[in-house]
PDB file of C-alpha atoms in Angstrom:
ATOM      1  CA  MET D   1     146.376 105.611  63.546  1.00 85.00           C
ATOM      2  CA  PRO D   2     146.807 109.333  64.127  1.00 89.00           C
ATOM      3  CA  ASN D   3     150.011 110.911  62.895  1.00 93.00           C
ATOM      4  CA  THR D   4     149.980 114.350  64.476  1.00 96.00           C
ATOM      5  CA  LYS D   5     150.069 115.286  68.122  1.00 96.00           C
ATOM      6  CA  SER D   6     146.653 116.944  67.952  1.00 96.00           C
ATOM      7  CA  ALA D   7     145.149 113.911  66.227  1.00 96.00           C
ATOM      8  CA  LYS D   8     146.487 111.646  68.987  1.00 95.00           C
ATOM      9  CA  ARG D   9     144.927 113.905  71.600  1.00 97.00           C
ATOM     10  CA  ALA D  10     141.635 113.948  69.708  1.00 96.00           C
ATOM     11  CA  LEU D  11     141.668 110.149  69.633  1.00 96.00           C
ATOM     12  CA  ARG D  12     142.182 109.999  73.407  1.00 96.00           C
ATOM     13  CA  LYS D  13     139.399 112.513  73.999  1.00 97.00           C
ATOM     14  CA  SER D  14     136.963 110.724  71.729  1.00 96.00           C
ATOM     15  CA  GLU D  15     137.638 107.414  73.476  1.00 96.00           C
ATOM     16  CA  VAL D  16     136.950 108.944  76.903  1.00 96.00           C
ATOM     17  CA  ARG D  17     133.763 110.554  75.602  1.00 95.00           C
ATOM     18  CA  ARG D  18     132.641 107.304  73.945  1.00 96.00           C
ATOM     19  CA  VAL D  19     132.983 105.364  77.193  1.00 96.00           C
ATOM     20  CA  ARG D  20     131.201 108.088  79.184  1.00 95.00           C
ATOM     21  CA  ASN D  21     128.378 108.387  76.658  1.00 96.00           C
ATOM     22  CA  ARG D  22     127.976 104.623  76.534  1.00 97.00           C
ATOM     23  CA  ALA D  23     127.645 104.408  80.316  1.00 96.00           C
ATOM     24  CA  THR D  24     125.113 107.248  80.404  1.00 95.00           C
ATOM     25  CA  ARG D  25     123.096 105.703  77.578  1.00 96.00           C
ATOM     26  CA  SER D  26     123.082 102.374  79.422  1.00 97.00           C
ATOM     27  CA  GLU D  27     121.812 104.030  82.610  1.00 96.00           C
ATOM     28  CA  LEU D  28     119.172 105.824  80.557  1.00 97.00           C
ATOM     29  CA  ARG D  29     117.937 102.635  78.942  1.00 97.00           C
ATOM     30  CA  SER D  30     117.826 100.885  82.333  1.00 97.00           C
ATOM     31  CA  ALA D  31     115.790 103.728  83.831  1.00 97.00           C
ATOM     32  CA  ILE D  32     113.319 103.646  80.926  1.00 97.00           C
ATOM     33  CA  LYS D  33     113.039  99.870  81.178  1.00 97.00           C
ATOM     34  CA  SER D  34     112.363  99.988  84.923  1.00 96.00           C
ATOM     35  CA  ALA D  35     109.807 102.773  84.419  1.00 96.00           C
ATOM     36  CA  ARG D  36     107.948 100.683  81.846  1.00 95.00           C
ATOM     37  CA  ALA D  37     108.036  97.694  84.178  1.00 95.00           C
ATOM     38  CA  ALA D  38     106.727  99.795  87.075  1.00 94.00           C
ATOM     39  CA  ILE D  39     103.939 101.205  84.908  1.00 93.00           C
ATOM     40  CA  THR D  40     102.762  97.715  83.955  1.00 92.00           C
ATOM     41  CA  GLY D  41     102.940  96.661  87.617  1.00 90.00           C
ATOM     42  CA  ASP D  42     100.324  97.199  90.298  1.00 87.00           C
ATOM     43  CA  ASP D  43     102.013  99.806  92.495  1.00 88.00           C
ATOM     44  CA  ALA D  44     101.023 103.289  91.296  1.00 88.00           C
ATOM     45  CA  GLN D  45     103.384 105.051  93.680  1.00 91.00           C
ATOM     46  CA  ALA D  46     106.371 103.056  92.425  1.00 92.00           C
ATOM     47  CA  ALA D  47     105.346 103.806  88.853  1.00 92.00           C
ATOM     48  CA  THR D  48     105.238 107.537  89.567  1.00 93.00           C
ATOM     49  CA  LYS D  49     108.668 107.457  91.207  1.00 95.00           C
ATOM     50  CA  ALA D  50     110.170 105.422  88.367  1.00 95.00           C
ATOM     51  CA  LEU D  51     108.639 107.796  85.818  1.00 96.00           C
ATOM     52  CA  GLN D  52     110.169 110.812  87.583  1.00 96.00           C
ATOM     53  CA  LEU D  53     113.577 109.145  87.689  1.00 97.00           C
ATOM     54  CA  ALA D  54     113.390 108.170  84.017  1.00 97.00           C
ATOM     55  CA  SER D  55     112.306 111.688  83.038  1.00 97.00           C
ATOM     56  CA  LYS D  56     115.260 113.163  84.892  1.00 97.00           C
ATOM     57  CA  GLN D  57     117.685 110.752  83.222  1.00 97.00           C
ATOM     58  CA  ILE D  58     116.170 111.496  79.804  1.00 97.00           C
ATOM     59  CA  ASP D  59     116.524 115.250  80.351  1.00 97.00           C
ATOM     60  CA  GLN D  60     120.131 114.893  81.472  1.00 96.00           C
ATOM     61  CA  ALA D  61     121.018 112.738  78.468  1.00 96.00           C
ATOM     62  CA  ALA D  62     119.421 115.276  76.130  1.00 97.00           C
ATOM     63  CA  ALA D  63     121.273 118.142  77.814  1.00 96.00           C
ATOM     64  CA  LYS D  64     124.580 116.331  77.329  1.00 94.00           C
ATOM     65  CA  GLY D  65     123.780 115.626  73.690  1.00 94.00           C
ATOM     66  CA  ILE D  66     123.697 111.866  74.117  1.00 95.00           C
ATOM     67  CA  ILE D  67     120.205 111.751  72.639  1.00 96.00           C
ATOM     68  CA  HIS D  68     118.434 114.366  70.563  1.00 97.00           C
ATOM     69  CA  LYS D  69     116.106 116.722  72.424  1.00 97.00           C
ATOM     70  CA  ASN D  70     113.140 115.696  70.264  1.00 98.00           C
ATOM     71  CA  ALA D  71     113.831 112.022  70.942  1.00 97.00           C
ATOM     72  CA  ALA D  72     113.922 112.847  74.655  1.00 97.00           C
ATOM     73  CA  ALA D  73     110.599 114.673  74.473  1.00 98.00           C
ATOM     74  CA  ARG D  74     109.036 111.838  72.487  1.00 98.00           C
ATOM     75  CA  THR D  75     110.219 109.194  74.960  1.00 97.00           C
ATOM     76  CA  LYS D  76     109.010 111.174  77.968  1.00 97.00           C
ATOM     77  CA  SER D  77     105.662 111.772  76.292  1.00 97.00           C
ATOM     78  CA  ARG D  78     105.157 108.088  75.548  1.00 97.00           C
ATOM     79  CA  LEU D  79     106.077 107.085  79.092  1.00 96.00           C
ATOM     80  CA  ALA D  80     103.711 109.663  80.582  1.00 95.00           C
ATOM     81  CA  LYS D  81     100.927 108.632  78.205  1.00 95.00           C
ATOM     82  CA  SER D  82     101.228 104.972  79.155  1.00 94.00           C
ATOM     83  CA  ALA D  83     101.342 105.872  82.861  1.00 93.00           C
ATOM     84  CA  ASN D  84      98.211 108.014  82.510  1.00 92.00           C
ATOM     85  CA  GLN D  85      96.375 105.273  80.640  1.00 90.00           C
ATOM     86  CA  LYS D  86      97.297 102.772  83.336  1.00 84.00           C
ATOM     87  CA  THR D  87      96.030 105.019  86.158  1.00 81.00           C
ATOM     88  CA  ALA D  88      92.820 105.777  84.256  1.00 78.00           C
ATOM     89  CA  GLU D  89      91.912 102.079  84.125  1.00 70.00           C
TER      90      GLU D  89
END
């Protein structure tokens, strides 16, 4: 347990940030999951919309520092690559 006043405040702040980051990461994972599901589905328009939404969520998470910017770029690249392969078939 923290002993000083500043340490107590830091503990409160880190708890708030942890909860916020966890919620954002959960939303991010859900968006990626739904994008992958839409890409494997038949509706190309839904896949495009889901890919745009997932890309936006990925960018926002990277901007907030929840995921690394290179991890964000890699994830977006893989999603786009799978979407392009699906439309090429």
